[in-house]
XYZ file of C-alpha atoms in Angstrom:
377
model
C 28.874 -44.575 35.698
C 25.699 -46.590 36.355
C 24.532 -48.719 33.436
C 20.984 -48.057 32.241
C 18.572 -50.993 32.289
C 15.892 -51.124 29.626
C 12.354 -50.798 30.984
C 10.175 -53.900 31.079
C 6.803 -54.831 32.524
C 4.744 -57.934 33.250
C 1.109 -58.538 34.121
C 0.283 -60.709 37.094
C -3.395 -61.557 36.894
C -5.258 -63.221 39.737
C -8.814 -63.502 40.938
C -8.396 -60.602 43.356
C -6.588 -58.032 41.224
C -4.240 -57.443 38.310
C -0.754 -56.186 39.090
C 1.544 -54.409 36.632
C 5.116 -55.244 37.705
C 7.730 -52.779 36.490
C 11.453 -53.350 36.122
C 14.333 -51.378 34.645
C 14.744 -47.632 34.221
C 11.619 -45.786 33.076
C 13.159 -42.573 31.807
C 12.657 -40.344 28.807
C 15.562 -41.958 26.935
C 14.081 -45.492 26.916
C 10.395 -45.258 27.797
C 9.430 -45.295 24.123
C 10.623 -48.926 24.002
C 7.560 -50.030 25.972
C 5.114 -47.352 24.823
C 3.526 -49.358 22.011
C 3.242 -52.492 24.135
C 1.533 -50.573 26.933
C -0.928 -49.009 24.480
C -1.823 -52.509 23.246
C -2.686 -53.812 26.718
C -6.260 -54.969 27.089
C -7.035 -55.093 30.779
C -10.648 -55.273 31.883
C -10.009 -54.750 35.595
C -8.255 -51.889 37.441
C -4.508 -52.203 37.802
C -2.175 -51.991 40.757
C 1.450 -51.048 40.119
C 4.346 -52.947 41.706
C 7.434 -50.706 41.850
C 9.571 -52.968 44.044
C 12.039 -53.757 41.213
C 11.691 -50.386 39.429
C 14.951 -48.572 38.738
C 15.160 -44.901 37.804
C 11.899 -43.059 37.143
C 11.333 -39.557 35.734
C 8.218 -37.610 34.745
C 8.134 -39.147 31.252
C 7.980 -42.636 32.705
C 5.464 -41.552 35.324
C 3.249 -40.132 32.593
C 3.319 -43.426 30.636
C 2.450 -45.372 33.780
C -0.374 -42.974 34.695
C -1.774 -43.142 31.156
C -1.832 -46.946 31.320
C -3.602 -46.877 34.676
C -6.207 -44.428 33.369
C -6.846 -46.633 30.316
C -7.528 -49.550 32.671
C -9.897 -47.457 34.805
C -7.588 -47.401 37.820
C -8.246 -43.708 38.550
C -11.959 -44.046 39.251
C -11.484 -44.246 43.017
C -8.838 -41.528 43.268
C -5.086 -42.067 43.101
C -3.818 -45.415 41.694
C -2.655 -48.183 44.027
C 1.137 -48.417 44.349
C 2.718 -51.647 45.716
C 6.271 -51.864 47.006
C 8.831 -49.318 48.085
C 10.560 -46.850 45.773
C 12.315 -43.569 46.417
C 10.171 -41.426 44.109
C 7.662 -43.594 42.232
C 4.590 -42.930 44.389
C 5.279 -39.180 44.551
C 5.935 -38.746 40.800
C 2.966 -40.838 39.699
C 0.684 -38.939 42.108
C 1.934 -35.575 40.797
C 1.455 -36.578 37.170
C -1.962 -38.026 37.979
C -3.060 -34.734 39.565
C -2.225 -32.547 36.546
C -2.846 -34.834 33.570
C -6.597 -35.298 33.668
C -7.726 -35.761 30.078
C -9.992 -33.081 28.652
C -13.556 -34.247 28.165
C -14.512 -35.000 24.606
C -16.606 -32.350 22.909
C -20.132 -33.578 22.343
C -21.101 -33.966 18.695
C -22.778 -30.867 17.336
C -26.510 -31.209 17.071
C -27.768 -30.163 13.652
C -31.459 -30.340 14.423
C -33.901 -27.449 14.043
C -34.296 -27.316 17.799
C -30.548 -26.877 18.289
C -30.490 -24.170 15.601
C -33.293 -22.283 17.318
C -31.522 -22.697 20.660
C -28.273 -21.213 19.306
C -30.196 -18.400 17.613
C -32.004 -17.561 20.834
C -28.798 -17.574 22.848
C -27.188 -15.266 20.284
C -30.042 -12.770 20.504
C -29.944 -12.871 24.305
C -26.181 -12.234 24.194
C -26.653 -9.310 21.790
C -29.379 -7.852 24.012
C -27.192 -8.203 27.109
C -24.254 -6.546 25.322
C -26.486 -3.682 24.171
C -27.865 -3.120 27.677
C -24.375 -3.209 29.207
C -23.078 -0.751 26.594
C -25.974 1.628 27.233
C -25.344 1.409 30.986
C -21.669 2.190 30.388
C -22.713 5.105 28.145
C -24.901 6.509 30.930
C -22.142 6.207 33.506
C -19.680 7.873 31.128
C -21.994 10.788 30.348
C -22.689 11.394 34.031
C -18.966 11.341 34.843
C -18.143 13.652 31.929
C -20.857 16.110 32.939
C -19.615 16.168 36.533
C -16.020 16.797 35.475
C -16.952 19.465 32.925
C -18.744 21.364 35.685
C -15.541 20.979 37.746
C -12.840 21.532 35.073
C -10.022 21.658 37.622
C -10.521 17.918 38.113
C -9.972 17.130 34.425
C -6.663 15.532 33.514
C -5.642 17.889 30.735
C -2.274 16.212 30.207
C -3.974 12.875 29.512
C -6.508 14.519 27.188
C -3.801 16.242 25.117
C -1.713 13.050 25.013
C -4.669 11.027 23.702
C -5.471 13.769 21.172
C -1.939 13.476 19.815
C -1.770 9.672 19.896
C -5.209 8.911 18.473
C -5.807 12.125 16.526
C -2.736 13.703 15.016
C -0.926 10.379 14.596
C -3.937 8.997 12.699
C -4.145 11.991 10.368
C -1.652 10.742 7.712
C -3.270 7.336 7.189
C -6.812 8.767 7.140
C -5.991 11.479 4.589
C -3.959 9.015 2.497
C -6.787 6.489 2.304
C -9.456 9.133 1.751
C -7.461 10.667 -1.101
C -7.405 7.381 -2.985
C -11.050 6.673 -2.189
C -11.892 10.027 -3.754
C -9.900 9.059 -6.838
C -11.756 5.739 -7.084
C -15.146 7.457 -6.811
C -14.146 9.939 -9.504
C -12.956 7.177 -11.839
C -16.153 5.164 -11.356
C -18.336 8.235 -11.821
C -16.482 9.401 -14.904
C -16.625 5.944 -16.497
C -20.356 5.570 -15.817
C -21.417 9.118 -16.750
C -19.297 9.179 -19.885
C -21.805 6.861 -21.561
C -24.421 9.629 -21.208
C -22.066 12.548 -21.975
C -22.538 13.772 -18.414
C -18.947 13.727 -17.178
C -19.360 17.172 -15.665
C -21.702 15.679 -13.021
C -18.713 13.831 -11.602
C -18.217 16.977 -9.532
C -21.613 16.546 -7.860
C -20.970 12.836 -7.320
C -17.693 13.511 -5.537
C -19.132 16.399 -3.548
C -22.174 14.588 -2.226
C -20.378 11.296 -1.536
C -17.359 12.816 0.219
C -19.131 15.544 2.167
C -22.030 13.392 3.266
C -20.694 9.857 3.636
C -17.225 8.693 2.697
C -15.153 11.241 4.582
C -16.702 10.623 7.988
C -17.400 6.891 7.501
C -13.829 6.190 6.420
C -12.620 8.126 9.458
C -14.816 6.019 11.730
C -13.644 2.768 10.156
C -9.968 3.678 10.529
C -10.535 4.723 14.150
C -12.391 1.462 14.815
C -9.430 -0.551 13.581
C -6.608 1.631 14.896
C -7.794 3.461 18.001
C -10.195 0.854 19.355
C -7.564 -1.863 19.432
C -5.081 0.542 21.027
C -7.439 1.692 23.800
C -8.620 -1.841 24.558
C -5.074 -3.182 24.700
C -3.879 -0.337 26.934
C -6.699 -0.596 29.466
C -6.781 -4.400 29.253
C -3.059 -4.633 30.003
C -3.545 -2.392 33.035
C -6.379 -4.651 34.155
C -4.201 -7.766 33.750
C -1.377 -6.201 35.765
C -3.864 -5.174 38.488
C -2.929 -1.526 37.980
C -6.615 -0.577 37.960
C -7.095 -2.334 41.315
C -4.146 -0.384 42.684
C -5.647 2.800 41.269
C -8.913 2.152 43.101
C -6.996 1.408 46.294
C -5.426 4.867 46.032
C -8.886 6.419 45.730
C -8.734 7.092 41.982
C -11.736 6.261 39.827
C -10.978 4.429 36.538
C -13.840 6.277 34.815
C -12.258 9.639 35.618
C -8.648 8.629 34.997
C -8.954 6.307 31.979
C -12.306 6.766 30.259
C -13.178 10.479 30.414
C -9.851 11.762 28.943
C -10.220 9.382 26.011
C -13.865 10.321 25.467
C -13.184 14.054 25.450
C -10.127 13.663 23.232
C -12.036 11.632 20.655
C -15.020 14.015 20.697
C -12.602 16.820 19.809
C -10.419 15.003 17.289
C -12.946 12.922 15.325
C -14.564 15.970 13.611
C -11.080 17.298 12.813
C -10.078 13.976 11.257
C -13.375 13.730 9.353
C -12.860 17.259 7.993
C -9.326 16.393 6.849
C -10.552 13.137 5.284
C -13.286 15.020 3.383
C -10.794 17.536 1.999
C -8.403 14.734 1.000
C -11.191 12.843 -0.788
C -12.238 15.945 -2.706
C -8.575 16.540 -3.611
C -8.408 13.031 -5.072
C -11.529 13.738 -7.108
C -10.078 17.050 -8.304
C -6.935 15.299 -9.517
C -8.854 12.672 -11.496
C -11.195 15.307 -12.969
C -8.225 17.420 -13.992
C -6.141 14.617 -15.524
C -8.891 12.458 -17.048
C -11.830 14.803 -17.712
C -9.976 18.066 -18.413
C -11.952 19.815 -15.689
C -9.837 22.653 -14.342
C -9.477 22.651 -10.507
C -10.893 26.172 -10.408
C -13.946 25.137 -12.404
C -14.298 22.071 -10.190
C -14.318 24.126 -6.986
C -16.755 26.721 -8.381
C -19.170 24.031 -9.585
C -18.842 22.169 -6.278
C -19.698 25.352 -4.379
C -22.677 26.162 -6.613
C -24.115 22.646 -6.999
C -23.588 20.998 -3.602
C -25.412 22.689 -0.686
C -23.407 23.434 2.429
C -25.863 21.390 4.511
C -24.302 18.244 3.025
C -21.097 19.162 4.787
C -22.897 19.563 8.118
C -24.708 16.258 7.582
C -21.336 14.534 7.440
C -19.823 16.500 10.315
C -22.808 15.748 12.567
C -21.933 12.053 12.424
C -18.289 12.485 13.428
C -18.720 13.044 17.208
C -21.178 10.141 17.382
C -18.740 7.800 15.633
C -15.916 8.934 17.898
C -18.040 8.446 21.018
C -19.148 4.976 19.922
C -15.574 3.878 19.206
C -14.146 5.085 22.502
C -17.045 3.712 24.578
C -16.730 0.232 23.094
C -12.934 0.279 23.405
C -12.903 1.371 27.058
C -15.688 -1.012 28.069
C -13.995 -4.019 26.484
C -10.679 -3.024 28.043
C -12.252 -2.887 31.504
C -13.815 -6.325 30.907
C -10.442 -8.021 30.317
C -9.650 -10.836 32.739
C -6.279 -12.049 33.934
C -5.146 -13.966 30.846
C -3.634 -13.067 27.496
C -6.464 -14.955 25.768
C -8.955 -12.633 27.458
C -7.032 -9.591 26.213
C -6.944 -10.890 22.644
C -10.629 -11.769 22.749
C -11.558 -8.334 24.103
C -9.473 -6.549 21.462
C -11.091 -8.522 18.660
C -14.563 -7.944 20.097
C -13.862 -4.232 20.439
C -12.884 -3.794 16.789
C -15.760 -5.918 15.476
C -18.372 -4.179 17.611
C -17.071 -0.739 16.632
C -17.146 -1.533 12.903
C -20.635 -2.977 13.148
C -21.874 -0.025 15.201
C -20.469 2.558 12.793
C -22.116 0.966 9.758
C -25.430 0.503 11.588
C -25.461 4.046 12.986
C -24.592 5.482 9.570
C -27.599 3.651 8.118
C -29.812 5.098 10.876
C -28.458 8.576 10.127
C -29.247 8.084 6.430
C -32.851 7.139 7.241
C -33.182 10.044 9.666
C -31.904 12.654 7.209
C -33.978 11.172 4.405
C -37.111 11.629 6.505
C -36.045 15.217 7.168
C -35.541 15.773 3.444
C -31.886 16.680 3.778
């Protein structure tokens, strides 16, 4: 068995150049013995490396040598200068040098007013570009949907039903569960507040208006934004990463018809159904609290709800459901199609999809509130 020789080095300085002479075995087992000494070198001129007496060398030793040469500025003119003959030194050092370029240091963040205005402007430009791209994707989707609805034999009914089950029926338990407890919370808050004025009976109106008009459909949209958006983006993004969409286009299939339209139609059908179920579950939670805490019989609750809350409040809430479903599926599909070839791109697109969907739902709900207020509904 060959005995290992500890690594050593020496500097040979002359008027022409400085040479780093290496001896011993520069391997991962012993290279740490000279690491600190090499870090402490203070060489003002570029180095040349003499490997004539160098023993065994592996990638760990080559990395230490390349780091020392970079610190001395020896990589400014390309690959470092190697002196002497060695079986693998020149090749290993060149390979390490090619892949170990240090990342440039991040410039210090500018905290001036000008930099703040620059970042603000760039953010607004990015938001405007995203909005324009989303609207363009909306137009393309609507045109494709209209063309396929006119030609129903081209619709992929199996895909539509599968998405309805996956994103609709499978989401029903969590949506009704959450809405039930939200209805209970609203009833508790209303009862506690109105009790001070001896107006507990108006808890019925509070639950009716809030659930029929807002909470049922908004909670449905929020759950879909977190659950369905991430699922759609991940599915389409994974297909994009695996180049399945490119293969699909090669076969003459259009991604809009195969991937986007079935999801759009399925969500347009299922979102009102989910919103309706969420509204009923929220009212059921309010009925339970009113019965147990306020001694309001469920029959009396339902009769007062029917007499005091107009039916148009129900249609106000239901009118938002298809819009929320369309917004969620458009953002999810667009972000999925924008995924690149890396896992980081997929994660970034999934996060962006959920955030944009949540923001859009809240903003659109506010616009609906202003619109219906102007109409007097």
